[in-house]
Tab-separated table of C-alpha atoms in Angstrom:
chain	number	residue	atom	x	y	z
A	23	LYS	CA	5.082	-6.241	19.276
A	24	ALA	CA	1.792	-4.469	18.637
A	25	GLY	CA	0.940	-3.682	15.036
A	26	VAL	CA	-0.202	-0.443	13.476
A	27	THR	CA	-3.419	0.765	15.079
A	28	GLN	CA	-5.904	2.982	13.290
A	29	THR	CA	-8.952	4.570	14.849
A	30	PRO	CA	-11.794	4.798	14.315
A	31	ARG	CA	-12.497	1.730	12.200
A	32	TYR	CA	-15.568	3.244	10.545
A	33	LEU	CA	-16.802	6.797	10.071
A	34	ILE	CA	-19.904	8.251	8.474
A	35	LYS	CA	-19.907	11.975	7.696
A	36	THR	CA	-21.884	14.355	5.542
A	37	ARG	CA	-20.626	16.637	2.813
A	38	GLY	CA	-18.943	19.773	4.075
A	39	GLN	CA	-17.921	18.313	7.423
A	40	GLN	CA	-14.359	17.630	8.467
A	41	VAL	CA	-12.833	14.456	9.859
A	42	THR	CA	-9.725	13.430	11.783
A	43	LEU	CA	-8.232	9.952	11.575
A	44	SER	CA	-5.624	8.586	13.952
A	45	CYS	CA	-2.706	6.202	13.517
A	46	SER	CA	-0.366	4.672	16.084
A	47	PRO	CA	2.717	3.179	14.428
A	48	ILE	CA	4.762	0.211	15.553
A	49	SER	CA	7.040	1.134	18.418
A	50	GLY	CA	10.385	2.372	17.110
A	51	HIS	CA	9.075	3.221	13.649
A	52	ARG	CA	9.694	6.837	12.760
A	53	SER	CA	8.084	7.061	9.305
A	54	VAL	CA	4.305	7.148	8.949
A	55	SER	CA	2.668	7.331	5.549
A	56	TRP	CA	-0.973	7.553	4.553
A	57	TYR	CA	-2.740	6.038	1.570
A	58	GLN	CA	-6.238	6.377	0.161
A	59	GLN	CA	-7.717	3.145	-1.204
A	60	THR	CA	-10.708	3.147	-3.542
A	61	PRO	CA	-12.014	0.397	-5.851
A	62	GLY	CA	-11.331	2.444	-8.971
A	63	GLN	CA	-7.970	4.011	-8.153
A	64	GLY	CA	-6.336	1.442	-5.894
A	65	LEU	CA	-3.859	2.699	-3.298
A	66	GLN	CA	-2.833	6.318	-3.730
A	67	PHE	CA	-0.130	7.989	-1.665
A	68	LEU	CA	-1.290	10.955	0.406
A	69	PHE	CA	1.755	11.983	2.450
A	70	GLU	CA	4.558	10.813	4.694
A	71	TYR	CA	5.676	12.133	8.053
A	72	PHE	CA	9.054	11.657	9.680
A	73	SER	CA	10.253	13.292	12.888
A	74	GLU	CA	7.111	15.435	13.070
A	75	THR	CA	7.723	16.874	9.585
A	76	GLN	CA	5.920	16.179	6.347
A	77	ARG	CA	8.638	14.718	4.183
A	78	ASN	CA	6.704	13.862	1.026
A	79	LYS	CA	3.285	14.632	-0.385
A	80	GLY	CA	1.161	13.006	-3.051
A	81	ASN	CA	-1.143	14.666	-5.534
A	82	PHE	CA	-4.103	15.493	-3.311
A	83	PRO	CA	-5.784	18.863	-2.667
A	84	GLY	CA	-4.941	20.971	0.353
A	85	ARG	CA	-8.116	19.757	2.105
A	86	PHE	CA	-6.053	16.716	3.044
A	87	SER	CA	-3.546	17.429	5.759
A	88	GLY	CA	-1.766	15.612	8.518
A	89	ARG	CA	0.629	15.853	11.373
A	90	GLN	CA	2.914	13.716	13.461
A	91	PHE	CA	3.564	13.950	17.168
A	92	SER	CA	6.799	13.457	19.070
A	93	ASN	CA	5.839	9.829	19.862
A	94	SER	CA	5.433	9.194	16.084
A	95	ARG	CA	1.660	8.910	16.318
A	96	SER	CA	0.027	10.585	13.345
A	97	GLU	CA	-3.291	12.105	12.437
A	98	MET	CA	-4.754	13.051	9.102
A	99	ASN	CA	-7.503	15.563	8.580
A	100	VAL	CA	-9.862	16.054	5.684
A	101	SER	CA	-11.790	19.305	5.629
A	102	THR	CA	-14.892	20.219	3.612
A	103	LEU	CA	-15.662	16.599	2.820
A	104	GLU	CA	-16.828	15.659	-0.670
A	105	LEU	CA	-18.661	12.514	-1.794
A	106	GLY	CA	-15.513	11.421	-3.621
A	107	ASP	CA	-13.583	11.294	-0.364
A	108	SER	CA	-15.389	8.082	0.555
A	109	ALA	CA	-12.607	5.534	0.775
A	110	LEU	CA	-10.525	3.308	3.002
A	111	TYR	CA	-7.709	5.340	4.519
A	112	LEU	CA	-4.655	3.291	5.339
A	113	CYS	CA	-1.772	4.226	7.546
A	114	ALA	CA	1.583	2.483	7.236
A	115	SER	CA	4.631	2.680	9.440
A	116	SER	CA	8.246	1.850	8.712
A	117	LEU	CA	11.605	2.282	10.360
A	118	GLU	CA	13.056	5.097	8.281
A	119	THR	CA	11.558	5.533	4.808
A	120	ALA	CA	8.239	5.084	3.046
A	121	PHE	CA	9.741	4.078	-0.300
A	122	ASN	CA	12.637	1.713	0.232
A	123	GLU	CA	11.700	-0.736	2.956
A	124	LYS	CA	8.847	-2.863	4.271
A	125	LEU	CA	5.682	-0.984	5.147
A	126	PHE	CA	3.466	-2.236	7.956
A	127	PHE	CA	-0.154	-1.295	7.297
A	128	GLY	CA	-2.992	-0.845	9.741
A	129	SER	CA	-6.463	-2.197	8.975
A	130	GLY	CA	-7.628	1.232	7.877
A	131	THR	CA	-10.461	3.637	8.565
A	132	GLN	CA	-13.464	3.240	6.273
A	133	LEU	CA	-14.870	6.714	5.628
A	134	SER	CA	-18.295	7.142	4.082
A	135	VAL	CA	-19.389	10.619	3.023
A	136	LEU	CA	-23.141	11.045	2.510
B	21	GLY	CA	6.386	10.430	-11.896
B	22	GLU	CA	6.229	6.673	-11.600
B	23	ASN	CA	3.314	4.749	-13.115
B	24	VAL	CA	2.668	1.087	-12.342
B	25	GLU	CA	0.333	-1.085	-14.386
B	26	GLN	CA	-0.804	-4.485	-13.158
B	27	HIS	CA	-2.424	-7.388	-15.008
B	28	PRO	CA	-4.712	-9.222	-14.826
B	29	SER	CA	-7.252	-7.481	-12.608
B	30	THR	CA	-8.853	-10.817	-11.718
B	31	LEU	CA	-7.435	-14.328	-11.803
B	32	SER	CA	-9.175	-17.598	-11.022
B	33	VAL	CA	-7.228	-20.844	-10.629
B	34	GLN	CA	-7.802	-24.329	-9.326
B	35	GLU	CA	-6.105	-25.404	-6.135
B	36	GLY	CA	-2.642	-26.716	-6.923
B	37	ASP	CA	-2.252	-24.648	-10.103
B	38	SER	CA	0.240	-21.809	-10.502
B	39	ALA	CA	-0.705	-18.139	-10.635
B	40	VAL	CA	1.250	-15.354	-12.318
B	41	ILE	CA	0.650	-11.617	-11.914
B	42	LYS	CA	2.569	-9.117	-14.020
B	43	CYS	CA	3.442	-5.468	-13.502
B	44	THR	CA	5.186	-2.839	-15.579
B	45	TYR	CA	6.698	0.407	-14.346
B	46	SER	CA	7.732	3.591	-16.098
B	47	ASP	CA	10.550	5.166	-14.049
B	48	SER	CA	13.940	3.648	-14.844
B	49	ALA	CA	15.231	5.062	-11.530
B	50	SER	CA	12.933	2.774	-9.506
B	51	ASN	CA	14.971	0.230	-7.566
B	52	TYR	CA	12.616	-1.408	-5.057
B	53	PHE	CA	9.655	-3.616	-6.012
B	54	PRO	CA	7.505	-5.118	-3.248
B	55	TRP	CA	4.386	-7.241	-3.464
B	56	TYR	CA	1.579	-6.937	-0.941
B	57	LYS	CA	-1.345	-9.246	-0.161
B	58	GLN	CA	-4.576	-7.811	1.178
B	59	GLU	CA	-7.207	-10.008	2.763
B	60	LEU	CA	-10.761	-8.877	3.341
B	61	GLY	CA	-11.024	-6.334	6.136
B	62	LYS	CA	-7.277	-6.056	6.612
B	63	GLY	CA	-4.497	-3.809	5.479
B	64	PRO	CA	-1.976	-4.948	2.864
B	65	GLN	CA	0.832	-7.178	4.091
B	66	LEU	CA	4.230	-7.559	2.442
B	67	ILE	CA	4.776	-11.038	1.029
B	68	ILE	CA	7.988	-10.601	-0.954
B	69	ASP	CA	10.151	-7.826	-2.352
B	70	ILE	CA	13.037	-7.497	-4.781
B	71	ARG	CA	15.661	-4.842	-5.410
B	72	SER	CA	17.031	-3.836	-8.766
B	73	ASN	CA	20.378	-5.562	-8.280
B	74	VAL	CA	18.652	-8.971	-8.203
B	75	GLY	CA	16.828	-10.738	-11.036
B	76	GLU	CA	14.857	-13.299	-9.049
B	77	LYS	CA	13.930	-14.058	-5.461
B	78	LYS	CA	12.094	-17.028	-3.963
B	79	ASP	CA	10.380	-17.698	-0.665
B	80	GLN	CA	8.814	-21.156	-0.495
B	81	ARG	CA	5.870	-21.142	-2.954
B	82	ILE	CA	6.308	-17.491	-3.918
B	83	ALA	CA	8.814	-16.040	-6.352
B	84	VAL	CA	9.336	-12.672	-7.964
B	85	THR	CA	11.269	-11.963	-11.168
B	86	LEU	CA	12.506	-8.589	-12.382
B	87	ASN	CA	13.462	-7.525	-15.892
B	88	LYS	CA	14.978	-4.041	-15.617
B	89	THR	CA	15.498	-3.667	-19.342
B	90	ALA	CA	11.842	-4.246	-20.098
B	91	LYS	CA	10.740	-2.546	-16.845
B	92	HIS	CA	8.522	-5.349	-15.726
B	93	PHE	CA	8.329	-7.676	-12.765
B	94	SER	CA	6.136	-10.651	-11.975
B	95	LEU	CA	4.816	-12.587	-9.005
B	96	HIS	CA	4.656	-16.361	-9.267
B	97	ILE	CA	2.692	-18.481	-6.813
B	98	THR	CA	3.039	-22.240	-7.175
B	99	GLU	CA	0.810	-24.969	-5.730
B	100	THR	CA	-1.917	-22.460	-4.924
B	101	GLN	CA	-4.123	-23.038	-1.899
B	102	PRO	CA	-7.534	-21.574	-0.964
B	103	GLU	CA	-5.849	-19.352	1.633
B	104	ASP	CA	-3.934	-17.660	-1.207
B	105	SER	CA	-7.237	-16.064	-2.265
B	106	ALA	CA	-6.833	-12.308	-1.736
B	107	VAL	CA	-6.030	-9.073	-3.563
B	108	TYR	CA	-2.382	-8.730	-4.585
B	109	PHE	CA	-0.682	-5.392	-5.225
B	110	CYS	CA	2.639	-4.749	-6.864
B	111	ALA	CA	4.504	-1.516	-6.237
B	112	ALA	CA	7.572	0.378	-7.393
B	113	ASN	CA	9.296	3.184	-5.597
B	114	GLN	CA	9.297	6.700	-6.929
B	115	ALA	CA	12.794	7.885	-6.116
B	116	GLY	CA	13.005	9.501	-2.724
B	117	THR	CA	9.284	9.756	-2.138
B	118	ALA	CA	6.845	6.872	-1.928
B	119	LEU	CA	5.702	3.506	-3.192
B	120	ILE	CA	3.450	3.681	-6.222
B	121	PHE	CA	1.018	0.775	-6.306
B	122	GLY	CA	-0.646	-1.075	-9.146
B	123	LYS	CA	-4.432	-1.316	-9.036
B	124	GLY	CA	-4.452	-4.858	-7.727
B	125	THR	CA	-5.270	-8.400	-8.819
B	126	THR	CA	-8.065	-10.350	-7.169
B	127	LEU	CA	-6.908	-13.969	-6.990
B	128	SER	CA	-9.498	-16.673	-6.384
B	129	VAL	CA	-8.342	-20.218	-5.693
B	130	SER	CA	-11.078	-22.824	-5.842
B	131	SER	CA	-10.767	-26.259	-4.295
């Protein structure tokens, strides 16, 4: 079974731009959650999507948004990029929930904002 | 909301020694506590998890213990090997929402 696939692997953007990251979950997994990983803050929960609906949201500004398609693939978007948005963005898929069962993580998208 | 603290932030051991990583959580409603291992350039991978109705769980060289009264749980790795070198994250679930992760422990095993 293929794992969680995230594209692109690396991104370099400048302040003020916007970016879209993509995640393909494991086949049959309906929950997709996103995390931001930075050296200082560790892994921080952004949001979770289930059946094309955002089910839970972390404490991030509205510049961070996402969506999920009918095939469970998910995208996240960051608008008006700031230097502090530089981070590794991880996508995780699971069968039903993002808080009570094993999460399968992708290798992440490394975003650098200059 | 849930807050998870993890110690130590770095841990160096000799091959064959044991390693212990400790975490505390704040939300008494948390009932699921996984541990993830992250190797360089990869996403975190689940290595063991425990639910609140169990006090201890083992899987070969890895064990996790949970003390609900004190709100802390620990990861124990015995007979460490160089391939155990990685960053380890504990997590606790915030009821109905998401996993809240500790800030990680970088484990280095030298041969």
